[in-house]
XYZ file of C-alpha atoms in Angstrom:
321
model
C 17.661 61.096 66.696
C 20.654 58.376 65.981
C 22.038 58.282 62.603
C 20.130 56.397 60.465
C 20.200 56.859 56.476
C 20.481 55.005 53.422
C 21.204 58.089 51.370
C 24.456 58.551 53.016
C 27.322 55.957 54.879
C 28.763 56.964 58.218
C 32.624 57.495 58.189
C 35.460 58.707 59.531
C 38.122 61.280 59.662
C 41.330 62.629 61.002
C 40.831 64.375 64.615
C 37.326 63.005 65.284
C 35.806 63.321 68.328
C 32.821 61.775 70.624
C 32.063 64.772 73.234
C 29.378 63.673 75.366
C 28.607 61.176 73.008
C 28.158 63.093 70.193
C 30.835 62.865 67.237
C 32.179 65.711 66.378
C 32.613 66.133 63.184
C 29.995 63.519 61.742
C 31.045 62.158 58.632
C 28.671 61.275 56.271
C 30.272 59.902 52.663
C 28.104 58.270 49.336
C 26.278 55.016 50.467
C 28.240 53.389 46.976
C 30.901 54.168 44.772
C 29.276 55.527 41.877
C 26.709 58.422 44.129
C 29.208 60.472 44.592
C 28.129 62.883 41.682
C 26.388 66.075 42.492
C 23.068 65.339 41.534
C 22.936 62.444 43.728
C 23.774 64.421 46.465
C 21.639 66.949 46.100
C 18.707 64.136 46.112
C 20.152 63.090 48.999
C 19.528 65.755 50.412
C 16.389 66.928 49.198
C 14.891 63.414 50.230
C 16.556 63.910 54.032
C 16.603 67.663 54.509
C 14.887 67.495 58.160
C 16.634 64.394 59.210
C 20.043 66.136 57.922
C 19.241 69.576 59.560
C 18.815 67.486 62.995
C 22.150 65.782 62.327
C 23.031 69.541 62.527
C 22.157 70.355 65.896
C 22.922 66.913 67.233
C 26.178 66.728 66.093
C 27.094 70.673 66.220
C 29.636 69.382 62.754
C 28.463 67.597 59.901
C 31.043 67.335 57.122
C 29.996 66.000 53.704
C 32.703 63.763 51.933
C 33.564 62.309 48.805
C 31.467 64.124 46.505
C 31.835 65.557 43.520
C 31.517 69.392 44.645
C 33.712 71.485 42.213
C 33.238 75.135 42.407
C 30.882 78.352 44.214
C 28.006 77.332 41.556
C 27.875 73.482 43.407
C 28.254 75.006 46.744
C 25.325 77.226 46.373
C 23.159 74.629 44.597
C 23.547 72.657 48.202
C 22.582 75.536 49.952
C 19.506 76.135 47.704
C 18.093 73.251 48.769
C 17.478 74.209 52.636
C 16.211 77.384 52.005
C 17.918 78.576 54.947
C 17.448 82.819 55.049
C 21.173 84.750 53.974
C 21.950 86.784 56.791
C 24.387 89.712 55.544
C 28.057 89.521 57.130
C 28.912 92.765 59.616
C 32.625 92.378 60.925
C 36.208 93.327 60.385
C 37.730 90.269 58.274
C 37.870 90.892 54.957
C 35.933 88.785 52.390
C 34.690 89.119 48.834
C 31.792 87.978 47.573
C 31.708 85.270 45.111
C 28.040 83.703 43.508
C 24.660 84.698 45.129
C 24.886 83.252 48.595
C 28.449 82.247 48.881
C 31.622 84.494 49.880
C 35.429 83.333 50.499
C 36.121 82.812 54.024
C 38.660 85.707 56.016
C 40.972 86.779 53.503
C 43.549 87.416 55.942
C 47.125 86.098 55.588
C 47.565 82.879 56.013
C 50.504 83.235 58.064
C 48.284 84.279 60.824
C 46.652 82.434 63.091
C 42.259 83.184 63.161
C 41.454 82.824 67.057
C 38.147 80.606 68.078
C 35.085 82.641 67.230
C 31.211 82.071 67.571
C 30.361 84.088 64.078
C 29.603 87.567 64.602
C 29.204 86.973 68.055
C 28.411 90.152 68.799
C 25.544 90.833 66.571
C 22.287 91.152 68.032
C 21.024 88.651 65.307
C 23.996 86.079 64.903
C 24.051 83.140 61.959
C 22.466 80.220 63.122
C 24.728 78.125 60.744
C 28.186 78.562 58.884
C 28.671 76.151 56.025
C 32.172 75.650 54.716
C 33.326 74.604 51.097
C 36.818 73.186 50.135
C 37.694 74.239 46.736
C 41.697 74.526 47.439
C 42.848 72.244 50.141
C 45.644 73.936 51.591
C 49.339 71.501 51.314
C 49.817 72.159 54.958
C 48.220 73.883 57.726
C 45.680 75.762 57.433
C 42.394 73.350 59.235
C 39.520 74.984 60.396
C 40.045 73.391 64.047
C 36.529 73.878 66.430
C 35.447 73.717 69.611
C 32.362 72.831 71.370
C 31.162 75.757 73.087
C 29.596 74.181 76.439
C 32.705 72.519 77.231
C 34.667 75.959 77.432
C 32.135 77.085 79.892
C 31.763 73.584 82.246
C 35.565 73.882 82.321
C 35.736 77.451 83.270
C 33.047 77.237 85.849
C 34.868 74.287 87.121
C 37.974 76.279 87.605
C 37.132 80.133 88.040
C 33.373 80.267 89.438
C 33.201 83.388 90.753
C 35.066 84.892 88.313
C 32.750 83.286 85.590
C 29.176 84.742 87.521
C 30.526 88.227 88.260
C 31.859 88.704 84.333
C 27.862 87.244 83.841
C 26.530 89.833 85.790
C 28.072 92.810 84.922
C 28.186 91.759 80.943
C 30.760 92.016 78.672
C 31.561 95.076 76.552
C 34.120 94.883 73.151
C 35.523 97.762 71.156
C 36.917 97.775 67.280
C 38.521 99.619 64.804
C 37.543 99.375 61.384
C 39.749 101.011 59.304
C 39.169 103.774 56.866
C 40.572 101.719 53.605
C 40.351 97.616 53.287
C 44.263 96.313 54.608
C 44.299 92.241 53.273
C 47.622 92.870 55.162
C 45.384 92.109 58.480
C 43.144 89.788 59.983
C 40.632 92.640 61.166
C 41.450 94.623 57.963
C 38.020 95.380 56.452
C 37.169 99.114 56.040
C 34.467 100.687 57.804
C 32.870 100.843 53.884
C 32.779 97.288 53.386
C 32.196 96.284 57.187
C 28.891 98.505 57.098
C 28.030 98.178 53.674
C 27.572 101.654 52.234
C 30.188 104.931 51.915
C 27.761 107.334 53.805
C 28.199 107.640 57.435
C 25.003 108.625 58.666
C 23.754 105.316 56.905
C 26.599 103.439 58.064
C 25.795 104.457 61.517
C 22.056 103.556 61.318
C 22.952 100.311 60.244
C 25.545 99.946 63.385
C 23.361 100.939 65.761
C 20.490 98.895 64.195
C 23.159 95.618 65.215
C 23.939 97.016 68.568
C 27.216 99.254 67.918
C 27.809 102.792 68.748
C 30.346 104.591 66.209
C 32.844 106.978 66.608
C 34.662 108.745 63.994
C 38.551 108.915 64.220
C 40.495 111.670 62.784
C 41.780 109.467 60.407
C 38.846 108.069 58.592
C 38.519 104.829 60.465
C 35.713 104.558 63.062
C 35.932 102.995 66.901
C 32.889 100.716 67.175
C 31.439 100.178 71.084
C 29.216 97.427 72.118
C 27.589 96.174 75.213
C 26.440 95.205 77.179
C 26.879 91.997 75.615
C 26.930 88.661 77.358
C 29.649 86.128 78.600
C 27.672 82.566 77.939
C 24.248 82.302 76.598
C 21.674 79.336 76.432
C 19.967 78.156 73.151
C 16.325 76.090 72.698
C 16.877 73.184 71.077
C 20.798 72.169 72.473
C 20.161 69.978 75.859
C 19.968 73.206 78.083
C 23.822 74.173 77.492
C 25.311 76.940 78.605
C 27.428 78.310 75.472
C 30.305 80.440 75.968
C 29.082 82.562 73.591
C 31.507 85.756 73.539
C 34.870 86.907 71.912
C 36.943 87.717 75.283
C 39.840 85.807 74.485
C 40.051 86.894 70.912
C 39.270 90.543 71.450
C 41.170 91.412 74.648
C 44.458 93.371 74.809
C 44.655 93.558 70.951
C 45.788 96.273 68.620
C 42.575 96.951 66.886
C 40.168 95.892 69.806
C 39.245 95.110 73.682
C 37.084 93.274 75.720
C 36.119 94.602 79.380
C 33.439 94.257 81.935
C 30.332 96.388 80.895
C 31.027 98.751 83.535
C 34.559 99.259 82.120
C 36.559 96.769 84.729
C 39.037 95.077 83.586
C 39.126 91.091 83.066
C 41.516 89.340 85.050
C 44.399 88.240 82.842
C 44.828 85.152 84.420
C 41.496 84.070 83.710
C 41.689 85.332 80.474
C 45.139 83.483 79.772
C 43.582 80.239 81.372
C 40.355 80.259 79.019
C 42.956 80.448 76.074
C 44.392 77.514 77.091
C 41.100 75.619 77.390
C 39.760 76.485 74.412
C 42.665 75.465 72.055
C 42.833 72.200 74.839
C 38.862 71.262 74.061
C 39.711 71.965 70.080
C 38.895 69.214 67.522
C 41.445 69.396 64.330
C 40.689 67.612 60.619
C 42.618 68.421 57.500
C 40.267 69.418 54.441
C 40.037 67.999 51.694
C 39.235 68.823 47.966
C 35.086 69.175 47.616
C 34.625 69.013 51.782
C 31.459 70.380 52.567
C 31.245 71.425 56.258
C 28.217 72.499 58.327
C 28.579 74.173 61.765
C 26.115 75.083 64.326
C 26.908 78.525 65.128
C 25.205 78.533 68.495
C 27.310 74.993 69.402
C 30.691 75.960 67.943
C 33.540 78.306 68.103
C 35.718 78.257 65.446
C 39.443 79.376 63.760
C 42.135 79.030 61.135
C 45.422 77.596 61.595
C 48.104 79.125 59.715
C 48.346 77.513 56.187
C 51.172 77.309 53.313
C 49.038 78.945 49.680
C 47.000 77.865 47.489
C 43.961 78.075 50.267
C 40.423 78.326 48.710
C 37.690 78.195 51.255
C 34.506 79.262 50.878
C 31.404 80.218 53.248
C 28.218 80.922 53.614
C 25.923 82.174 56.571
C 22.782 81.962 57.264
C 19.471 82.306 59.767
Protein backbone atom coordinates (compact mmCIF):
# COMPACT_ATOMS: atom_id res chain seq x y z
CA UNK A 1 0.00 0.00 0.00
CA UNK A 2 1.85 3.48 -1.17
CA UNK A 3 1.16 6.47 0.81
CA UNK A 4 -1.77 7.99 -0.10
CA UNK A 5 -3.83 10.42 2.34
CA UNK A 6 -5.43 13.63 2.44
CA UNK A 7 -5.65 13.64 6.21
CA UNK A 8 -2.00 13.90 6.52
CA UNK A 9 1.16 15.53 4.11
CA UNK A 10 4.27 13.46 3.57
CA UNK A 11 7.52 15.10 4.95
CA UNK A 12 10.73 14.95 5.93
CA UNK A 13 13.27 14.75 8.62
CA UNK A 14 16.81 14.70 9.82
CA UNK A 15 18.52 11.08 9.29
CA UNK A 16 15.83 9.65 6.98
CA UNK A 17 16.24 6.69 5.32
CA UNK A 18 14.85 4.54 2.16
CA UNK A 19 15.92 0.76 3.12
CA UNK A 20 14.73 -1.38 0.48
CA UNK A 21 12.57 1.19 -0.56
CA UNK A 22 10.85 1.78 2.36
CA UNK A 23 11.46 5.20 4.32
CA UNK A 24 12.38 4.86 7.43
CA UNK A 25 11.05 6.97 9.52
CA UNK A 26 7.84 8.08 7.47
CA UNK A 27 6.89 11.43 8.19
CA UNK A 28 3.55 12.31 8.11
CA UNK A 29 2.79 16.28 9.20
CA UNK A 30 -0.98 18.32 9.04
CA UNK A 31 -2.20 18.47 5.34
CA UNK A 32 -2.61 22.68 6.25
CA UNK A 33 -1.51 25.03 8.66
CA UNK A 34 -4.31 25.40 10.87
CA UNK A 35 -4.95 21.01 11.50
CA UNK A 36 -2.42 20.81 13.55
CA UNK A 37 -4.67 20.87 16.77
CA UNK A 38 -5.38 17.69 18.58
CA UNK A 39 -8.74 17.08 17.67
CA UNK A 40 -7.93 17.17 14.12
CA UNK A 41 -5.56 14.66 14.56
CA UNK A 42 -7.30 12.44 16.32
CA UNK A 43 -10.01 12.54 13.29
CA UNK A 44 -7.33 11.91 11.30
CA UNK A 45 -6.83 9.18 12.63
CA UNK A 46 -10.00 7.78 13.47
CA UNK A 47 -11.03 8.30 9.68
CA UNK A 48 -7.52 6.32 8.54
CA UNK A 49 -6.87 3.94 11.41
CA UNK A 50 -6.33 0.75 8.99
CA UNK A 51 -4.60 2.64 6.31
CA UNK A 52 -2.29 4.22 9.22
CA UNK A 53 -1.74 0.82 11.03
CA UNK A 54 -0.43 -0.52 7.44
CA UNK A 55 1.82 2.53 7.17
CA UNK A 56 3.03 0.75 10.38
CA UNK A 57 4.20 -2.38 9.12
CA UNK A 58 5.24 -0.98 5.78
CA UNK A 59 7.32 1.50 6.99
CA UNK A 60 8.53 -0.32 10.39
CA UNK A 61 8.65 3.97 11.71
CA UNK A 62 5.95 6.28 11.42
CA UNK A 63 6.57 9.55 13.24
CA UNK A 64 3.71 12.05 13.63
CA UNK A 65 4.80 15.82 13.34
CA UNK A 66 3.68 19.14 13.95
CA UNK A 67 0.85 18.62 16.12
CA UNK A 68 -0.32 20.00 18.92
CA UNK A 69 0.39 16.96 21.43
CA UNK A 70 1.10 18.50 24.93
CA UNK A 71 1.16 16.11 27.73
CA UNK A 72 0.48 11.94 28.90
CA UNK A 73 -3.46 12.85 28.73
CA UNK A 74 -2.93 13.69 24.58
CA UNK A 75 -0.66 10.81 24.22
CA UNK A 76 -3.09 8.37 25.54
CA UNK A 77 -6.11 9.92 23.79
CA UNK A 78 -4.02 8.81 20.41
CA UNK A 79 -3.60 5.56 21.66
CA UNK A 80 -7.33 5.20 22.57
CA UNK A 81 -8.20 5.39 19.31
CA UNK A 82 -6.53 1.98 17.98
CA UNK A 83 -7.62 0.00 20.62
CA UNK A 84 -4.49 -1.77 20.50
CA UNK A 85 -4.42 -4.44 23.84
CA UNK A 86 -1.71 -2.94 26.87
CA UNK A 87 0.66 -5.56 27.29
CA UNK A 88 2.30 -5.15 30.93
CA UNK A 89 6.20 -4.28 30.83
CA UNK A 90 8.58 -7.31 32.44
CA UNK A 91 12.35 -6.12 32.34
CA UNK A 92 15.14 -4.51 34.25
CA UNK A 93 14.97 -0.65 33.17
CA UNK A 94 13.35 1.28 35.42
CA UNK A 95 10.13 3.20 34.53
CA UNK A 96 7.20 4.77 36.33
CA UNK A 97 3.99 4.80 35.34
CA UNK A 98 2.32 7.91 34.35
CA UNK A 99 -1.76 8.02 33.00
CA UNK A 100 -3.60 4.71 32.19
CA UNK A 101 -1.67 3.32 29.27
CA UNK A 102 1.36 5.46 29.15
CA UNK A 103 4.76 5.12 31.24
CA UNK A 104 8.17 7.24 30.88
CA UNK A 105 10.61 5.53 28.81
CA UNK A 106 14.08 3.86 30.78
CA UNK A 107 14.75 6.08 33.50
CA UNK A 108 18.29 5.38 33.39
CA UNK A 109 20.95 8.13 33.34
CA UNK A 110 21.24 9.86 30.57
CA UNK A 111 24.84 9.75 30.51
CA UNK A 112 24.59 6.23 29.43
CA UNK A 113 24.28 4.94 26.36
CA UNK A 114 20.72 2.29 25.90
CA UNK A 115 22.13 -0.50 23.42
CA UNK A 116 19.71 -1.59 20.27
CA UNK A 117 16.89 -3.68 21.66
CA UNK A 118 13.79 -5.52 20.09
CA UNK A 119 11.38 -4.74 23.34
CA UNK A 120 11.36 -7.40 25.76
CA UNK A 121 12.85 -9.57 23.41
CA UNK A 122 12.89 -12.22 25.47
CA UNK A 123 9.36 -12.54 26.49
CA UNK A 124 7.46 -15.31 25.23
CA UNK A 125 4.69 -12.73 24.26
CA UNK A 126 6.71 -9.56 23.05
CA UNK A 127 4.87 -5.93 22.14
CA UNK A 128 3.90 -5.87 18.76
CA UNK A 129 4.30 -2.00 18.79
CA UNK A 130 6.22 0.72 20.92
CA UNK A 131 4.84 4.20 20.51
CA UNK A 132 7.00 7.09 21.60
CA UNK A 133 5.90 10.66 22.86
CA UNK A 134 8.16 13.82 23.02
CA UNK A 135 7.14 15.94 25.84
CA UNK A 136 10.89 17.30 26.67
CA UNK A 137 13.10 17.34 23.67
CA UNK A 138 16.38 16.82 24.99
CA UNK A 139 19.08 20.20 24.01
CA UNK A 140 21.52 17.64 22.80
CA UNK A 141 21.86 14.05 22.42
CA UNK A 142 19.76 11.93 23.52
CA UNK A 143 17.76 10.44 19.82
CA UNK A 144 16.15 7.33 19.89
CA UNK A 145 18.42 6.05 16.84
CA UNK A 146 16.82 2.44 15.18
CA UNK A 147 17.63 -0.12 13.16
CA UNK A 148 15.93 -2.34 10.79
CA UNK A 149 16.14 -5.70 12.05
CA UNK A 150 16.50 -7.84 8.66
CA UNK A 151 19.36 -5.89 7.62
CA UNK A 152 21.44 -6.97 10.82
CA UNK A 153 20.77 -10.49 9.89
CA UNK A 154 21.40 -10.29 5.71
CA UNK A 155 24.64 -8.62 6.82
CA UNK A 156 25.64 -11.15 9.32
CA UNK A 157 24.78 -14.09 7.18
CA UNK A 158 26.71 -12.39 4.53
CA UNK A 159 29.75 -12.28 6.67
CA UNK A 160 29.65 -15.13 9.43
CA UNK A 161 27.29 -18.00 7.92
CA UNK A 162 28.16 -20.70 9.79
CA UNK A 163 28.53 -18.99 12.72
CA UNK A 164 24.97 -17.43 12.24
CA UNK A 165 23.17 -21.30 11.60
CA UNK A 166 25.04 -23.06 14.42
CA UNK A 167 24.06 -20.05 17.14
CA UNK A 168 20.32 -20.90 15.24
CA UNK A 169 20.52 -24.30 16.06
CA UNK A 170 21.62 -24.61 19.33
CA UNK A 171 19.45 -21.32 20.52
CA UNK A 172 20.39 -18.67 22.51
CA UNK A 173 20.20 -18.56 26.31
CA UNK A 174 20.47 -14.92 28.50
CA UNK A 175 20.84 -14.49 32.23
CA UNK A 176 19.90 -11.23 34.56
CA UNK A 177 20.07 -9.81 37.73
CA UNK A 178 17.37 -7.88 39.05
CA UNK A 179 18.24 -6.31 41.99
CA UNK A 180 16.70 -6.51 45.38
CA UNK A 181 15.90 -2.50 45.69
CA UNK A 182 15.15 -0.11 42.41
CA UNK A 183 19.01 1.68 41.59
CA UNK A 184 17.93 4.85 38.92
CA UNK A 185 21.78 4.89 39.27
CA UNK A 186 21.64 1.99 36.41
CA UNK A 187 20.37 1.17 33.19
CA UNK A 188 19.19 -2.45 34.34
CA UNK A 189 18.32 -1.02 37.81
CA UNK A 190 14.71 -2.13 38.39
CA UNK A 191 14.14 -4.36 41.48
CA UNK A 192 12.99 -7.75 41.23
CA UNK A 193 9.54 -6.02 42.99
CA UNK A 194 8.86 -3.76 40.29
CA UNK A 195 10.34 -6.02 37.37
CA UNK A 196 7.74 -8.84 38.46
CA UNK A 197 5.14 -6.81 39.74
CA UNK A 198 4.31 -8.01 43.24
CA UNK A 199 6.63 -8.32 46.73
CA UNK A 200 5.86 -12.12 47.17
CA UNK A 201 8.22 -14.49 45.67
CA UNK A 202 6.32 -17.45 45.09
CA UNK A 203 4.00 -15.05 42.96
CA UNK A 204 6.83 -13.37 41.50
CA UNK A 205 8.13 -16.63 40.38
CA UNK A 206 4.81 -17.86 38.85
CA UNK A 207 4.67 -14.89 36.93
CA UNK A 208 8.50 -15.49 35.64
CA UNK A 209 8.06 -18.71 34.72
CA UNK A 210 4.62 -17.96 33.15
CA UNK A 211 7.09 -15.49 30.56
CA UNK A 212 9.69 -18.11 30.18
CA UNK A 213 12.29 -17.30 33.15
CA UNK A 214 13.57 -19.52 35.78
CA UNK A 215 14.49 -17.57 39.17
CA UNK A 216 17.01 -17.92 41.53
CA UNK A 217 17.28 -16.26 44.76
CA UNK A 218 20.67 -14.57 45.71
CA UNK A 219 21.77 -14.19 49.18
CA UNK A 220 21.34 -10.74 48.89
CA UNK A 221 17.78 -10.21 47.96
CA UNK A 222 18.21 -9.82 44.25
CA UNK A 223 17.25 -12.79 42.03
CA UNK A 224 19.37 -14.37 38.83
CA UNK A 225 16.76 -14.79 36.08
CA UNK A 226 17.62 -17.82 33.29
CA UNK A 227 16.06 -18.08 29.96
CA UNK A 228 16.27 -20.25 26.96
CA UNK A 229 16.28 -21.60 24.88
CA UNK A 230 15.49 -18.55 23.14
CA UNK A 231 16.16 -17.83 19.50
CA UNK A 232 18.86 -15.90 17.42
CA UNK A 233 16.51 -14.46 14.35
CA UNK A 234 12.90 -15.12 14.00
CA UNK A 235 10.38 -14.64 11.03
CA UNK A 236 7.06 -12.64 11.33
CA UNK A 237 3.58 -13.00 8.99
CA UNK A 238 2.88 -10.03 7.55
CA UNK A 239 6.81 -8.45 6.93
CA UNK A 240 7.91 -9.80 3.24
CA UNK A 241 9.26 -13.17 4.72
CA UNK A 242 12.25 -11.40 6.73
CA UNK A 243 14.36 -12.94 8.80
CA UNK A 244 14.56 -10.57 12.04
CA UNK A 245 17.44 -10.65 14.23
CA UNK A 246 15.33 -10.86 16.91
CA UNK A 247 17.63 -11.40 20.15
CA UNK A 248 19.66 -9.28 22.73
CA UNK A 249 23.30 -10.95 22.17
CA UNK A 250 25.10 -7.91 21.69
CA UNK A 251 23.44 -6.03 24.47
CA UNK A 252 23.43 -8.81 27.02
CA UNK A 253 26.84 -10.48 26.55
CA UNK A 254 29.85 -10.04 28.87
CA UNK A 255 27.94 -7.48 31.05
CA UNK A 256 27.88 -6.87 34.75
CA UNK A 257 24.33 -7.69 35.43
CA UNK A 258 23.80 -10.25 32.49
CA UNK A 259 25.06 -12.85 29.64
CA UNK A 260 24.19 -14.26 26.57
CA UNK A 261 25.49 -17.92 25.56
CA UNK A 262 24.61 -20.76 23.33
CA UNK A 263 21.66 -22.79 24.88
CA UNK A 264 23.90 -25.52 25.64
CA UNK A 265 26.13 -23.11 27.63
CA UNK A 266 28.97 -22.46 24.71
CA UNK A 267 30.26 -19.53 24.49
CA UNK A 268 29.67 -16.92 21.49
CA UNK A 269 32.57 -16.08 19.60
CA UNK A 270 33.67 -12.57 20.51
CA UNK A 271 34.59 -11.69 17.25
CA UNK A 272 31.32 -12.27 15.93
CA UNK A 273 29.85 -10.72 18.67
CA UNK A 274 32.17 -7.51 18.33
CA UNK A 275 31.43 -7.54 14.46
CA UNK A 276 27.46 -7.59 14.91
CA UNK A 277 28.05 -4.44 17.20
CA UNK A 278 29.52 -2.77 14.60
CA UNK A 279 26.75 -3.55 12.10
CA UNK A 280 24.10 -2.72 14.02
CA UNK A 281 25.15 0.86 15.07
CA UNK A 282 26.49 0.91 10.99
CA UNK A 283 22.66 -0.02 9.67
CA UNK A 284 21.28 2.66 12.49
CA UNK A 285 18.94 5.49 11.33
CA UNK A 286 19.36 8.78 13.73
CA UNK A 287 16.54 11.87 13.97
CA UNK A 288 16.54 14.45 16.70
CA UNK A 289 13.01 14.77 18.53
CA UNK A 290 11.19 17.27 18.71
CA UNK A 291 8.58 18.90 21.10
CA UNK A 292 4.96 16.87 20.58
CA UNK A 293 6.82 13.96 18.21
CA UNK A 294 4.73 11.10 18.18
CA UNK A 295 6.66 7.96 17.10
CA UNK A 296 5.36 4.47 16.21
CA UNK A 297 7.69 1.43 15.92
CA UNK A 298 7.11 -2.00 14.77
CA UNK A 299 8.53 -4.06 17.39
CA UNK A 300 8.94 -7.15 15.27
CA UNK A 301 10.85 -4.74 12.38
CA UNK A 302 12.97 -2.62 14.73
CA UNK A 303 15.66 -2.62 17.27
CA UNK A 304 16.03 0.26 19.10
CA UNK A 305 18.33 2.61 21.78
CA UNK A 306 19.12 5.89 23.48
CA UNK A 307 21.98 8.01 22.84
CA UNK A 308 23.34 9.75 25.70
CA UNK A 309 21.47 13.11 26.24
CA UNK A 310 22.25 16.55 28.21
CA UNK A 311 18.66 16.99 30.91
CA UNK A 312 15.66 18.04 30.66
CA UNK A 313 14.66 14.56 28.69
CA UNK A 314 10.88 13.70 28.85
CA UNK A 315 9.97 10.72 26.79
CA UNK A 316 7.21 8.80 27.10
CA UNK A 317 6.00 5.15 25.94
CA UNK A 318 3.61 2.93 25.57
CA UNK A 319 3.42 -0.88 24.55
CA UNK A 320 1.15 -2.78 23.27
CA UNK A 321 -0.22 -6.29 21.48
Amino acid sequence: MEFSSKAFKEGKCQGQKVVHGEIMPLVLQPPEPNKGDLESLLFALRENKDWFEQMIINNSAVLLRGYNVEKAEDFNEILEIFGWEEINYVGPAPRTHVYKRVLTANEGPLSEFIYYHHEMVLIKESPKKVIFFCEIPPPEGGETPFVPSFRVTERMLEEFPEAVEKIEEKGLKYTFTALSKNDTSSMRGRGWENTFGTSDCAEAERRANAVGMDLEWLPNGAVHATLGPRPLTKVFDGRKGRRMWFNTVVGMHGKELSSAMMADGTELPENVVKRCEEIIEEESIQFKWEKGDVLFFDNMALLHGRRPSLPPRRILVAITK
